[in-house]
Amino acid sequence: SAVISQKPSRDICQRGTSLTIQCQVDSQVTMMFWYRQQPGQSLTLIATANQGSEATYESGFVIDKFPISRPNLTFSTLTVSNMSPEDSSIYLCSAQTGGTEAFFGQGTRLTVV
Amino acid sequence: GEDVEQSLFLSVREGDSSVINCTYTDSSSTYLYWYKQEPGAGLQLLTYIFSNMDMKQDQRLTVLLNKKDKHLSLRIADTQTGDSAIYFCAEPPMDTGRRALTFGSGTRLQVQP
């Protein structure tokens, strides 16, 4: 199993600013992912964070808006850039080890005003 | 494509059994998962079932898998108020180029005292 620490747990931000969310795993993991969960909705995959290379983005998500870093096998960041109220959501970091079982951080609840 | 479907809401009385249903699309899935999300929290892996099994029991939880109908269910016996949460079923990706799980829409379980 893996324990994931995600921070901040919540934030209220002004529109036009950027927020960087950090995700730290207590062990080396093969894959890390970033999801968005809008109010009352399921999880939507934003991107796969690739160690040492550019993230792989899902349709509808672009690097300029959601830059992602993954400098090593235990850490990743997601930045939400030039925020608007439509970006208000819960952002979740997830990690998978050798199998397909996924572990999640506690999430970051973002409100953009 | 992948489409995992769930009913959106279930209300039960404390002490009753809860049954949460899920239909999935990928018949080649090796594992199927149930996750629980409590208010303000990330997702917690509740249980999983391997595709060569029809049933798995873990304390108050029973998972039933009908591969012919691609139907998965989670039964919670003696439901408690602490079981109130959103429950997501999830399956591994069909596309081997993508590793992230596909989640259902989530079923909100409300337990009435």
PDB file of N, CA and C in Angstrom, chain B residues 15-71:
ATOM      1  N   GLY B  15     -29.157  -0.377  10.343  1.00  0.00           N
ATOM      2  CA  GLY B  15     -29.405  -1.782  10.645  1.00  0.00           C
ATOM      3  C   GLY B  15     -29.859  -2.593   9.447  1.00  0.00           C
ATOM      4  N   ASP B  16     -30.389  -1.908   8.419  1.00  0.00           N
ATOM      5  CA  ASP B  16     -30.777  -2.618   7.197  1.00  0.00           C
ATOM      6  C   ASP B  16     -29.541  -2.937   6.368  1.00  0.00           C
ATOM      7  N   SER B  17     -29.741  -3.733   5.320  1.00  0.00           N
ATOM      8  CA  SER B  17     -28.673  -3.988   4.346  1.00  0.00           C
ATOM      9  C   SER B  17     -28.771  -2.975   3.214  1.00  0.00           C
ATOM     10  N   SER B  18     -27.623  -2.597   2.696  1.00  0.00           N
ATOM     11  CA  SER B  18     -27.551  -1.703   1.533  1.00  0.00           C
ATOM     12  C   SER B  18     -26.969  -2.493   0.369  1.00  0.00           C
ATOM     13  N   VAL B  19     -27.524  -2.273  -0.805  1.00  0.00           N
ATOM     14  CA  VAL B  19     -26.970  -2.891  -2.010  1.00  0.00           C
ATOM     15  C   VAL B  19     -26.731  -1.802  -3.046  1.00  0.00           C
ATOM     16  N   ILE B  20     -25.493  -1.646  -3.422  1.00  0.00           N
ATOM     17  CA  ILE B  20     -25.096  -0.639  -4.406  1.00  0.00           C
ATOM     18  C   ILE B  20     -24.676  -1.374  -5.675  1.00  0.00           C
ATOM     19  N   ASN B  21     -25.256  -0.963  -6.795  1.00  0.00           N
ATOM     20  CA  ASN B  21     -25.037  -1.670  -8.056  1.00  0.00           C
ATOM     21  C   ASN B  21     -24.178  -0.876  -9.023  1.00  0.00           C
ATOM     22  N   CYS B  22     -23.533  -1.613  -9.916  1.00  0.00           N
ATOM     23  CA  CYS B  22     -22.626  -1.011 -10.890  1.00  0.00           C
ATOM     24  C   CYS B  22     -22.620  -1.882 -12.142  1.00  0.00           C
ATOM     25  N   THR B  23     -22.660  -1.267 -13.301  1.00  0.00           N
ATOM     26  CA  THR B  23     -22.445  -2.005 -14.548  1.00  0.00           C
ATOM     27  C   THR B  23     -21.195  -1.459 -15.215  1.00  0.00           C
ATOM     28  N   TYR B  24     -20.428  -2.357 -15.818  1.00  0.00           N
ATOM     29  CA  TYR B  24     -19.174  -1.958 -16.445  1.00  0.00           C
ATOM     30  C   TYR B  24     -19.153  -2.482 -17.865  1.00  0.00           C
ATOM     31  N   THR B  25     -18.150  -2.063 -18.624  1.00  0.00           N
ATOM     32  CA  THR B  25     -18.165  -2.388 -20.050  1.00  0.00           C
ATOM     33  C   THR B  25     -17.062  -3.330 -20.482  1.00  0.00           C
ATOM     34  N   ASP B  26     -15.932  -3.350 -19.737  1.00  0.00           N
ATOM     35  CA  ASP B  26     -14.781  -4.102 -20.222  1.00  0.00           C
ATOM     36  C   ASP B  26     -14.789  -5.515 -19.655  1.00  0.00           C
ATOM     37  N   SER B  27     -15.123  -6.484 -20.492  1.00  0.00           N
ATOM     38  CA  SER B  27     -15.222  -7.863 -20.019  1.00  0.00           C
ATOM     39  C   SER B  27     -13.864  -8.467 -19.705  1.00  0.00           C
ATOM     40  N   SER B  28     -12.787  -7.800 -20.111  1.00  0.00           N
ATOM     41  CA  SER B  28     -11.458  -8.352 -19.851  1.00  0.00           C
ATOM     42  C   SER B  28     -10.855  -7.830 -18.553  1.00  0.00           C
ATOM     43  N   SER B  29     -11.601  -7.022 -17.803  1.00  0.00           N
ATOM     44  CA  SER B  29     -11.070  -6.466 -16.549  1.00  0.00           C
ATOM     45  C   SER B  29     -10.632  -7.585 -15.619  1.00  0.00           C
ATOM     46  N   THR B  30      -9.437  -7.484 -15.093  1.00  0.00           N
ATOM     47  CA  THR B  30      -8.931  -8.509 -14.184  1.00  0.00           C
ATOM     48  C   THR B  30      -9.404  -8.280 -12.761  1.00  0.00           C
ATOM     49  N   TYR B  31      -9.520  -7.034 -12.363  1.00  0.00           N
ATOM     50  CA  TYR B  31      -9.999  -6.663 -11.046  1.00  0.00           C
ATOM     51  C   TYR B  31     -11.099  -5.616 -11.190  1.00  0.00           C
ATOM     52  N   LEU B  32     -11.983  -5.608 -10.225  1.00  0.00           N
ATOM     53  CA  LEU B  32     -12.970  -4.537 -10.119  1.00  0.00           C
ATOM     54  C   LEU B  32     -12.950  -4.046  -8.682  1.00  0.00           C
ATOM     55  N   TYR B  33     -13.098  -2.746  -8.509  1.00  0.00           N
ATOM     56  CA  TYR B  33     -12.860  -2.138  -7.208  1.00  0.00           C
ATOM     57  C   TYR B  33     -14.083  -1.390  -6.698  1.00  0.00           C
ATOM     58  N   TRP B  34     -14.156  -1.302  -5.382  1.00  0.00           N
ATOM     59  CA  TRP B  34     -15.109  -0.410  -4.727  1.00  0.00           C
ATOM     60  C   TRP B  34     -14.329   0.555  -3.842  1.00  0.00           C
ATOM     61  N   TYR B  35     -14.604   1.849  -4.042  1.00  0.00           N
ATOM     62  CA  TYR B  35     -13.995   2.898  -3.235  1.00  0.00           C
ATOM     63  C   TYR B  35     -15.070   3.628  -2.452  1.00  0.00           C
ATOM     64  N   LYS B  36     -14.683   4.158  -1.296  1.00  0.00           N
ATOM     65  CA  LYS B  36     -15.591   4.930  -0.443  1.00  0.00           C
ATOM     66  C   LYS B  36     -15.027   6.339  -0.284  1.00  0.00           C
ATOM     67  N   GLN B  37     -15.881   7.329  -0.419  1.00  0.00           N
ATOM     68  CA  GLN B  37     -15.458   8.713  -0.215  1.00  0.00           C
ATOM     69  C   GLN B  37     -16.360   9.351   0.830  1.00  0.00           C
ATOM     70  N   GLU B  38     -15.797   9.622   1.985  1.00  0.00           N
ATOM     71  CA  GLU B  38     -16.532  10.310   3.030  1.00  0.00           C
ATOM     72  C   GLU B  38     -16.483  11.816   2.768  1.00  0.00           C
ATOM     73  N   PRO B  39     -17.398  12.559   3.341  1.00  0.00           N
ATOM     74  CA  PRO B  39     -17.445  14.010   3.078  1.00  0.00           C
ATOM     75  C   PRO B  39     -16.114  14.682   3.361  1.00  0.00           C
ATOM     76  N   GLY B  40     -15.641  15.464   2.396  1.00  0.00           N
ATOM     77  CA  GLY B  40     -14.407  16.215   2.572  1.00  0.00           C
ATOM     78  C   GLY B  40     -13.146  15.397   2.527  1.00  0.00           C
ATOM     79  N   ALA B  41     -13.235  14.171   2.072  1.00  0.00           N
ATOM     80  CA  ALA B  41     -12.059  13.297   2.090  1.00  0.00           C
ATOM     81  C   ALA B  41     -11.768  12.750   0.704  1.00  0.00           C
ATOM     82  N   GLY B  42     -10.592  12.138   0.556  1.00  0.00           N
ATOM     83  CA  GLY B  42     -10.258  11.469  -0.686  1.00  0.00           C
ATOM     84  C   GLY B  42     -10.924  10.113  -0.754  1.00  0.00           C
ATOM     85  N   LEU B  43     -10.513   9.316  -1.721  1.00  0.00           N
ATOM     86  CA  LEU B  43     -11.115   8.002  -1.901  1.00  0.00           C
ATOM     87  C   LEU B  43     -10.324   6.953  -1.139  1.00  0.00           C
ATOM     88  N   GLN B  44     -11.053   6.055  -0.517  1.00  0.00           N
ATOM     89  CA  GLN B  44     -10.452   4.975   0.249  1.00  0.00           C
ATOM     90  C   GLN B  44     -10.844   3.654  -0.406  1.00  0.00           C
ATOM     91  N   LEU B  45      -9.859   2.824  -0.697  1.00  0.00           N
ATOM     92  CA  LEU B  45     -10.165   1.517  -1.266  1.00  0.00           C
ATOM     93  C   LEU B  45     -10.895   0.682  -0.222  1.00  0.00           C
ATOM     94  N   LEU B  46     -12.095   0.219  -0.598  1.00  0.00           N
ATOM     95  CA  LEU B  46     -12.920  -0.533   0.332  1.00  0.00           C
ATOM     96  C   LEU B  46     -12.687  -2.031   0.164  1.00  0.00           C
ATOM     97  N   THR B  47     -12.792  -2.482  -1.061  1.00  0.00           N
ATOM     98  CA  THR B  47     -12.593  -3.877  -1.374  1.00  0.00           C
ATOM     99  C   THR B  47     -12.447  -4.018  -2.873  1.00  0.00           C
ATOM    100  N   TYR B  48     -12.068  -5.214  -3.295  1.00  0.00           N
ATOM    101  CA  TYR B  48     -11.954  -5.473  -4.725  1.00  0.00           C
ATOM    102  C   TYR B  48     -12.270  -6.938  -4.958  1.00  0.00           C
ATOM    103  N   ILE B  49     -12.520  -7.293  -6.205  1.00  0.00           N
ATOM    104  CA  ILE B  49     -12.784  -8.684  -6.548  1.00  0.00           C
ATOM    105  C   ILE B  49     -12.027  -9.024  -7.809  1.00  0.00           C
ATOM    106  N   PHE B  50     -11.453 -10.176  -7.842  1.00  0.00           N
ATOM    107  CA  PHE B  50     -10.743 -10.656  -9.019  1.00  0.00           C
ATOM    108  C   PHE B  50     -11.766 -11.248  -9.970  1.00  0.00           C
ATOM    109  N   SER B  51     -11.510 -11.126 -11.248  1.00  0.00           N
ATOM    110  CA  SER B  51     -12.534 -11.470 -12.241  1.00  0.00           C
ATOM    111  C   SER B  51     -12.857 -12.956 -12.306  1.00  0.00           C
ATOM    112  N   ASN B  52     -12.038 -13.809 -11.701  1.00  0.00           N
ATOM    113  CA  ASN B  52     -12.359 -15.243 -11.731  1.00  0.00           C
ATOM    114  C   ASN B  52     -13.190 -15.666 -10.514  1.00  0.00           C
ATOM    115  N   MET B  53     -13.632 -14.659  -9.752  1.00  0.00           N
ATOM    116  CA  MET B  53     -14.470 -14.917  -8.579  1.00  0.00           C
ATOM    117  C   MET B  53     -15.890 -14.429  -8.846  1.00  0.00           C
ATOM    118  N   ASP B  54     -16.862 -15.107  -8.216  1.00  0.00           N
ATOM    119  CA  ASP B  54     -18.252 -14.646  -8.287  1.00  0.00           C
ATOM    120  C   ASP B  54     -18.643 -13.846  -7.066  1.00  0.00           C
ATOM    121  N   MET B  55     -17.965 -14.124  -5.958  1.00  0.00           N
ATOM    122  CA  MET B  55     -18.346 -13.483  -4.717  1.00  0.00           C
ATOM    123  C   MET B  55     -17.115 -13.337  -3.836  1.00  0.00           C
ATOM    124  N   LYS B  56     -17.113 -12.251  -3.079  1.00  0.00           N
ATOM    125  CA  LYS B  56     -16.066 -12.060  -2.087  1.00  0.00           C
ATOM    126  C   LYS B  56     -16.713 -11.437  -0.860  1.00  0.00           C
ATOM    127  N   GLN B  57     -16.419 -12.015   0.304  1.00  0.00           N
ATOM    128  CA  GLN B  57     -16.985 -11.480   1.543  1.00  0.00           C
ATOM    129  C   GLN B  57     -15.861 -10.988   2.434  1.00  0.00           C
ATOM    130  N   ASP B  58     -16.073  -9.821   3.001  1.00  0.00           N
ATOM    131  CA  ASP B  58     -15.082  -9.226   3.902  1.00  0.00           C
ATOM    132  C   ASP B  58     -15.847  -8.530   5.008  1.00  0.00           C
ATOM    133  N   GLN B  59     -16.020  -9.222   6.132  1.00  0.00           N
ATOM    134  CA  GLN B  59     -16.766  -8.726   7.287  1.00  0.00           C
ATOM    135  C   GLN B  59     -18.179  -8.324   6.848  1.00  0.00           C
ATOM    136  N   ARG B  60     -18.555  -7.074   6.952  1.00  0.00           N
ATOM    137  CA  ARG B  60     -19.935  -6.694   6.596  1.00  0.00           C
ATOM    138  C   ARG B  60     -20.129  -6.480   5.099  1.00  0.00           C
ATOM    139  N   LEU B  61     -19.050  -6.588   4.343  1.00  0.00           N
ATOM    140  CA  LEU B  61     -19.114  -6.300   2.907  1.00  0.00           C
ATOM    141  C   LEU B  61     -19.161  -7.597   2.102  1.00  0.00           C
ATOM    142  N   THR B  62     -20.062  -7.623   1.118  1.00  0.00           N
ATOM    143  CA  THR B  62     -20.122  -8.739   0.176  1.00  0.00           C
ATOM    144  C   THR B  62     -20.129  -8.162  -1.229  1.00  0.00           C
ATOM    145  N   VAL B  63     -19.200  -8.612  -2.045  1.00  0.00           N
ATOM    146  CA  VAL B  63     -19.142  -8.189  -3.440  1.00  0.00           C
ATOM    147  C   VAL B  63     -19.614  -9.350  -4.301  1.00  0.00           C
ATOM    148  N   LEU B  64     -20.545  -9.069  -5.207  1.00  0.00           N
ATOM    149  CA  LEU B  64     -21.019 -10.068  -6.158  1.00  0.00           C
ATOM    150  C   LEU B  64     -20.671  -9.627  -7.566  1.00  0.00           C
ATOM    151  N   LEU B  65     -20.170 -10.563  -8.355  1.00  0.00           N
ATOM    152  CA  LEU B  65     -19.792 -10.264  -9.729  1.00  0.00           C
ATOM    153  C   LEU B  65     -20.515 -11.189 -10.680  1.00  0.00           C
ATOM    154  N   ASN B  66     -21.232 -10.601 -11.615  1.00  0.00           N
ATOM    155  CA  ASN B  66     -21.909 -11.345 -12.678  1.00  0.00           C
ATOM    156  C   ASN B  66     -21.236 -10.950 -13.990  1.00  0.00           C
ATOM    157  N   LYS B  67     -20.304 -11.769 -14.419  1.00  0.00           N
ATOM    158  CA  LYS B  67     -19.518 -11.402 -15.605  1.00  0.00           C
ATOM    159  C   LYS B  67     -20.356 -11.422 -16.869  1.00  0.00           C
ATOM    160  N   LYS B  68     -21.329 -12.318 -16.913  1.00  0.00           N
ATOM    161  CA  LYS B  68     -22.168 -12.430 -18.111  1.00  0.00           C
ATOM    162  C   LYS B  68     -22.913 -11.111 -18.353  1.00  0.00           C
ATOM    163  N   ASP B  69     -23.439 -10.546 -17.281  1.00  0.00           N
ATOM    164  CA  ASP B  69     -24.193  -9.303 -17.399  1.00  0.00           C
ATOM    165  C   ASP B  69     -23.329  -8.074 -17.140  1.00  0.00           C
ATOM    166  N   LYS B  70     -22.043  -8.276 -16.838  1.00  0.00           N
ATOM    167  CA  LYS B  70     -21.129  -7.173 -16.504  1.00  0.00           C
ATOM    168  C   LYS B  70     -21.716  -6.320 -15.386  1.00  0.00           C
ATOM    169  N   HIS B  71     -22.114  -7.008 -14.335  1.00  0.00           N
ATOM    170  CA  HIS B  71     -22.777  -6.352 -13.214  1.00  0.00           C
ATOM    171  C   HIS B  71     -22.014  -6.661 -11.942  1.00  0.00           C
TER     172      HIS B  71
END
